[in-house]
Amino acid sequence: MVGGNAIRGTRVGAGPSGESERGESAPRRRVSYWCANGHEARPSFSMDAEVPEEWDCPRCGLPGGQNEQSPPAAPRTEPYKTHLAYVKERRSDADGEAILAEALERLRLRRELI
C-alpha cells in the first residue's frame, strides 16, 4: 500500500531555488587560515564583514592564523583538577587534620545522644 504523504522526499522550504527566488547573494571573499599542524581552512566572508585574526581548524580544532609560516601556538590545556586538589590549594595538612578532628568529635557527640 502506498503511503498517503504527498510531500514525501521533500523538506520544508524546498522548491525552486536560485537567485531569482532568494535574491542576489552578497559579494564574498575567501580567507586562508593555517593551524600548527599545517591544515588550511578557507572560510568565506562577506566583503563588508570584519575578518577575524584566528579561525579554529575544522580538522584538528587548533587555532589557525593567516600567516602560513607562523601559525598561532596551540592553547595550553590545564590538567583536570579534582575537588580534593582545589581544597589542598586552599588548606594546609594541619588545617585538614583540625577540621577532621572537629568533625569526628561532633559525630561522636551525636552518637552519644542517640
PDB file of N, CA and C in Angstrom, residues 33-90:
ATOM      1  N   TYR A  33      43.422  30.276   6.436  1.00  0.00           N
ATOM      2  CA  TYR A  33      43.961  30.180   7.795  1.00  0.00           C
ATOM      3  C   TYR A  33      44.727  28.867   7.897  1.00  0.00           C
ATOM      4  N   TRP A  34      45.897  28.899   8.555  1.00  0.00           N
ATOM      5  CA  TRP A  34      46.702  27.694   8.743  1.00  0.00           C
ATOM      6  C   TRP A  34      46.887  27.440  10.226  1.00  0.00           C
ATOM      7  N   CYS A  35      46.755  26.172  10.619  1.00  0.00           N
ATOM      8  CA  CYS A  35      46.964  25.783  12.015  1.00  0.00           C
ATOM      9  C   CYS A  35      48.389  25.253  12.177  1.00  0.00           C
ATOM     10  N   ALA A  36      48.773  24.920  13.396  1.00  0.00           N
ATOM     11  CA  ALA A  36      50.123  24.428  13.685  1.00  0.00           C
ATOM     12  C   ALA A  36      50.389  23.080  13.018  1.00  0.00           C
ATOM     13  N   ASN A  37      49.342  22.319  12.684  1.00  0.00           N
ATOM     14  CA  ASN A  37      49.519  21.034  12.003  1.00  0.00           C
ATOM     15  C   ASN A  37      49.603  21.182  10.490  1.00  0.00           C
ATOM     16  N   GLY A  38      49.544  22.402   9.973  1.00  0.00           N
ATOM     17  CA  GLY A  38      49.669  22.642   8.538  1.00  0.00           C
ATOM     18  C   GLY A  38      48.366  22.518   7.757  1.00  0.00           C
ATOM     19  N   HIS A  39      47.248  22.372   8.442  1.00  0.00           N
ATOM     20  CA  HIS A  39      45.955  22.299   7.754  1.00  0.00           C
ATOM     21  C   HIS A  39      45.523  23.698   7.326  1.00  0.00           C
ATOM     22  N   GLU A  40      44.900  23.773   6.182  1.00  0.00           N
ATOM     23  CA  GLU A  40      44.389  25.051   5.693  1.00  0.00           C
ATOM     24  C   GLU A  40      42.872  25.037   5.742  1.00  0.00           C
ATOM     25  N   ALA A  41      42.307  26.100   6.278  1.00  0.00           N
ATOM     26  CA  ALA A  41      40.853  26.299   6.280  1.00  0.00           C
ATOM     27  C   ALA A  41      40.591  27.556   5.469  1.00  0.00           C
ATOM     28  N   ARG A  42      39.568  27.519   4.612  1.00  0.00           N
ATOM     29  CA  ARG A  42      39.262  28.672   3.768  1.00  0.00           C
ATOM     30  C   ARG A  42      37.803  29.075   3.913  1.00  0.00           C
ATOM     31  N   PRO A  43      37.426  29.670   5.050  1.00  0.00           N
ATOM     32  CA  PRO A  43      36.040  30.135   5.183  1.00  0.00           C
ATOM     33  C   PRO A  43      35.810  31.354   4.304  1.00  0.00           C
ATOM     34  N   SER A  44      34.548  31.553   3.942  1.00  0.00           N
ATOM     35  CA  SER A  44      34.230  32.734   3.136  1.00  0.00           C
ATOM     36  C   SER A  44      33.509  33.751   4.004  1.00  0.00           C
ATOM     37  N   PHE A  45      33.802  35.002   3.749  1.00  0.00           N
ATOM     38  CA  PHE A  45      33.221  36.110   4.496  1.00  0.00           C
ATOM     39  C   PHE A  45      32.635  37.114   3.512  1.00  0.00           C
ATOM     40  N   SER A  46      31.654  37.835   3.976  1.00  0.00           N
ATOM     41  CA  SER A  46      31.111  38.916   3.178  1.00  0.00           C
ATOM     42  C   SER A  46      32.196  39.980   3.013  1.00  0.00           C
ATOM     43  N   MET A  47      32.164  40.674   1.909  1.00  0.00           N
ATOM     44  CA  MET A  47      33.166  41.725   1.671  1.00  0.00           C
ATOM     45  C   MET A  47      33.072  42.807   2.740  1.00  0.00           C
ATOM     46  N   ASP A  48      31.879  42.987   3.318  1.00  0.00           N
ATOM     47  CA  ASP A  48      31.681  44.019   4.334  1.00  0.00           C
ATOM     48  C   ASP A  48      32.068  43.549   5.730  1.00  0.00           C
ATOM     49  N   ALA A  49      32.190  42.233   5.943  1.00  0.00           N
ATOM     50  CA  ALA A  49      32.434  41.689   7.280  1.00  0.00           C
ATOM     51  C   ALA A  49      33.886  41.874   7.697  1.00  0.00           C
ATOM     52  N   GLU A  50      34.074  42.007   9.006  1.00  0.00           N
ATOM     53  CA  GLU A  50      35.419  42.088   9.560  1.00  0.00           C
ATOM     54  C   GLU A  50      35.982  40.667   9.658  1.00  0.00           C
ATOM     55  N   VAL A  51      37.169  40.460   9.142  1.00  0.00           N
ATOM     56  CA  VAL A  51      37.786  39.132   9.123  1.00  0.00           C
ATOM     57  C   VAL A  51      38.510  38.917  10.450  1.00  0.00           C
ATOM     58  N   PRO A  52      38.225  37.808  11.162  1.00  0.00           N
ATOM     59  CA  PRO A  52      38.895  37.562  12.443  1.00  0.00           C
ATOM     60  C   PRO A  52      40.369  37.209  12.265  1.00  0.00           C
ATOM     61  N   GLU A  53      41.158  37.495  13.297  1.00  0.00           N
ATOM     62  CA  GLU A  53      42.594  37.185  13.263  1.00  0.00           C
ATOM     63  C   GLU A  53      42.842  35.685  13.272  1.00  0.00           C
ATOM     64  N   GLU A  54      42.021  34.937  14.041  1.00  0.00           N
ATOM     65  CA  GLU A  54      42.190  33.491  14.156  1.00  0.00           C
ATOM     66  C   GLU A  54      40.894  32.789  13.789  1.00  0.00           C
ATOM     67  N   TRP A  55      41.050  31.544  13.325  1.00  0.00           N
ATOM     68  CA  TRP A  55      39.905  30.713  12.951  1.00  0.00           C
ATOM     69  C   TRP A  55      40.228  29.285  13.360  1.00  0.00           C
ATOM     70  N   ASP A  56      39.314  28.621  14.064  1.00  0.00           N
ATOM     71  CA  ASP A  56      39.574  27.251  14.503  1.00  0.00           C
ATOM     72  C   ASP A  56      39.607  26.302  13.315  1.00  0.00           C
ATOM     73  N   CYS A  57      40.607  25.425  13.298  1.00  0.00           N
ATOM     74  CA  CYS A  57      40.768  24.450  12.223  1.00  0.00           C
ATOM     75  C   CYS A  57      39.637  23.425  12.291  1.00  0.00           C
ATOM     76  N   PRO A  58      38.917  23.190  11.195  1.00  0.00           N
ATOM     77  CA  PRO A  58      37.837  22.203  11.230  1.00  0.00           C
ATOM     78  C   PRO A  58      38.341  20.760  11.306  1.00  0.00           C
ATOM     79  N   ARG A  59      39.609  20.518  10.996  1.00  0.00           N
ATOM     80  CA  ARG A  59      40.141  19.145  11.022  1.00  0.00           C
ATOM     81  C   ARG A  59      40.666  18.749  12.395  1.00  0.00           C
ATOM     82  N   CYS A  60      41.419  19.643  13.060  1.00  0.00           N
ATOM     83  CA  CYS A  60      42.035  19.258  14.339  1.00  0.00           C
ATOM     84  C   CYS A  60      41.614  20.138  15.509  1.00  0.00           C
ATOM     85  N   GLY A  61      40.952  21.268  15.257  1.00  0.00           N
ATOM     86  CA  GLY A  61      40.462  22.115  16.332  1.00  0.00           C
ATOM     87  C   GLY A  61      41.450  23.144  16.844  1.00  0.00           C
ATOM     88  N   LEU A  62      42.691  23.123  16.358  1.00  0.00           N
ATOM     89  CA  LEU A  62      43.680  24.107  16.800  1.00  0.00           C
ATOM     90  C   LEU A  62      43.368  25.462  16.178  1.00  0.00           C
ATOM     91  N   PRO A  63      43.797  26.556  16.812  1.00  0.00           N
ATOM     92  CA  PRO A  63      43.578  27.868  16.204  1.00  0.00           C
ATOM     93  C   PRO A  63      44.454  28.038  14.965  1.00  0.00           C
ATOM     94  N   GLY A  64      43.918  28.702  13.975  1.00  0.00           N
ATOM     95  CA  GLY A  64      44.664  28.962  12.746  1.00  0.00           C
ATOM     96  C   GLY A  64      44.814  30.447  12.523  1.00  0.00           C
ATOM     97  N   GLY A  65      45.923  30.834  11.931  1.00  0.00           N
ATOM     98  CA  GLY A  65      46.186  32.235  11.615  1.00  0.00           C
ATOM     99  C   GLY A  65      46.367  32.418  10.123  1.00  0.00           C
ATOM    100  N   GLN A  66      46.434  33.661   9.695  1.00  0.00           N
ATOM    101  CA  GLN A  66      46.536  33.952   8.269  1.00  0.00           C
ATOM    102  C   GLN A  66      47.956  33.831   7.740  1.00  0.00           C
ATOM    103  N   ASN A  67      48.951  33.768   8.617  1.00  0.00           N
ATOM    104  CA  ASN A  67      50.341  33.634   8.188  1.00  0.00           C
ATOM    105  C   ASN A  67      50.708  32.148   8.210  1.00  0.00           C
ATOM    106  N   GLU A  68      50.944  31.586   7.031  1.00  0.00           N
ATOM    107  CA  GLU A  68      51.244  30.157   6.926  1.00  0.00           C
ATOM    108  C   GLU A  68      52.574  29.798   7.600  1.00  0.00           C
ATOM    109  N   GLN A  69      53.547  30.730   7.575  1.00  0.00           N
ATOM    110  CA  GLN A  69      54.873  30.445   8.133  1.00  0.00           C
ATOM    111  C   GLN A  69      54.868  30.454   9.660  1.00  0.00           C
ATOM    112  N   SER A  70      53.983  31.201  10.289  1.00  0.00           N
ATOM    113  CA  SER A  70      53.958  31.234  11.764  1.00  0.00           C
ATOM    114  C   SER A  70      52.513  31.164  12.266  1.00  0.00           C
ATOM    115  N   PRO A  71      51.950  29.966  12.267  1.00  0.00           N
ATOM    116  CA  PRO A  71      50.583  29.818  12.786  1.00  0.00           C
ATOM    117  C   PRO A  71      50.569  30.008  14.300  1.00  0.00           C
ATOM    118  N   PRO A  72      49.426  30.342  14.863  1.00  0.00           N
ATOM    119  CA  PRO A  72      49.361  30.519  16.323  1.00  0.00           C
ATOM    120  C   PRO A  72      49.663  29.214  17.054  1.00  0.00           C
ATOM    121  N   ALA A  73      50.231  29.344  18.227  1.00  0.00           N
ATOM    122  CA  ALA A  73      50.565  28.171  19.038  1.00  0.00           C
ATOM    123  C   ALA A  73      49.291  27.549  19.591  1.00  0.00           C
ATOM    124  N   ALA A  74      49.370  26.266  19.840  1.00  0.00           N
ATOM    125  CA  ALA A  74      48.228  25.564  20.430  1.00  0.00           C
ATOM    126  C   ALA A  74      48.005  26.092  21.836  1.00  0.00           C
ATOM    127  N   PRO A  75      46.752  26.237  22.251  1.00  0.00           N
ATOM    128  CA  PRO A  75      46.497  26.743  23.605  1.00  0.00           C
ATOM    129  C   PRO A  75      46.961  25.729  24.651  1.00  0.00           C
ATOM    130  N   ARG A  76      47.448  26.251  25.741  1.00  0.00           N
ATOM    131  CA  ARG A  76      47.917  25.387  26.826  1.00  0.00           C
ATOM    132  C   ARG A  76      46.709  24.873  27.586  1.00  0.00           C
ATOM    133  N   THR A  77      46.613  23.572  27.702  1.00  0.00           N
ATOM    134  CA  THR A  77      45.476  22.996  28.405  1.00  0.00           C
ATOM    135  C   THR A  77      45.892  22.622  29.815  1.00  0.00           C
ATOM    136  N   GLU A  78      45.091  23.041  30.759  1.00  0.00           N
ATOM    137  CA  GLU A  78      45.337  22.720  32.155  1.00  0.00           C
ATOM    138  C   GLU A  78      44.826  21.312  32.432  1.00  0.00           C
ATOM    139  N   PRO A  79      45.574  20.530  33.193  1.00  0.00           N
ATOM    140  CA  PRO A  79      45.079  19.194  33.522  1.00  0.00           C
ATOM    141  C   PRO A  79      43.849  19.295  34.417  1.00  0.00           C
ATOM    142  N   TYR A  80      43.032  18.266  34.366  1.00  0.00           N
ATOM    143  CA  TYR A  80      41.824  18.237  35.167  1.00  0.00           C
ATOM    144  C   TYR A  80      42.190  18.169  36.640  1.00  0.00           C
ATOM    145  N   LYS A  81      41.552  19.015  37.446  1.00  0.00           N
ATOM    146  CA  LYS A  81      41.796  19.009  38.877  1.00  0.00           C
ATOM    147  C   LYS A  81      40.571  18.451  39.587  1.00  0.00           C
ATOM    148  N   THR A  82      40.819  17.618  40.561  1.00  0.00           N
ATOM    149  CA  THR A  82      39.727  17.087  41.365  1.00  0.00           C
ATOM    150  C   THR A  82      39.349  18.105  42.437  1.00  0.00           C
ATOM    151  N   HIS A  83      38.228  17.847  43.093  1.00  0.00           N
ATOM    152  CA  HIS A  83      37.807  18.716  44.189  1.00  0.00           C
ATOM    153  C   HIS A  83      38.867  18.725  45.282  1.00  0.00           C
ATOM    154  N   LEU A  84      39.444  17.557  45.548  1.00  0.00           N
ATOM    155  CA  LEU A  84      40.471  17.454  46.579  1.00  0.00           C
ATOM    156  C   LEU A  84      41.684  18.326  46.239  1.00  0.00           C
ATOM    157  N   ALA A  85      42.056  18.388  44.971  1.00  0.00           N
ATOM    158  CA  ALA A  85      43.200  19.215  44.569  1.00  0.00           C
ATOM    159  C   ALA A  85      42.922  20.693  44.844  1.00  0.00           C
ATOM    160  N   TYR A  86      41.687  21.139  44.578  1.00  0.00           N
ATOM    161  CA  TYR A  86      41.342  22.531  44.864  1.00  0.00           C
ATOM    162  C   TYR A  86      41.349  22.798  46.371  1.00  0.00           C
ATOM    163  N   VAL A  87      40.856  21.844  47.161  1.00  0.00           N
ATOM    164  CA  VAL A  87      40.864  22.009  48.618  1.00  0.00           C
ATOM    165  C   VAL A  87      42.293  22.087  49.134  1.00  0.00           C
ATOM    166  N   LYS A  88      43.172  21.240  48.598  1.00  0.00           N
ATOM    167  CA  LYS A  88      44.569  21.243  49.048  1.00  0.00           C
ATOM    168  C   LYS A  88      45.284  22.540  48.682  1.00  0.00           C
ATOM    169  N   GLU A  89      44.825  23.226  47.649  1.00  0.00           N
ATOM    170  CA  GLU A  89      45.408  24.524  47.311  1.00  0.00           C
ATOM    171  C   GLU A  89      45.064  25.566  48.371  1.00  0.00           C
ATOM    172  N   ARG A  90      43.877  25.436  48.970  1.00  0.00           N
ATOM    173  CA  ARG A  90      43.411  26.436  49.934  1.00  0.00           C
ATOM    174  C   ARG A  90      43.795  26.115  51.371  1.00  0.00           C
TER     175      ARG A  90
END
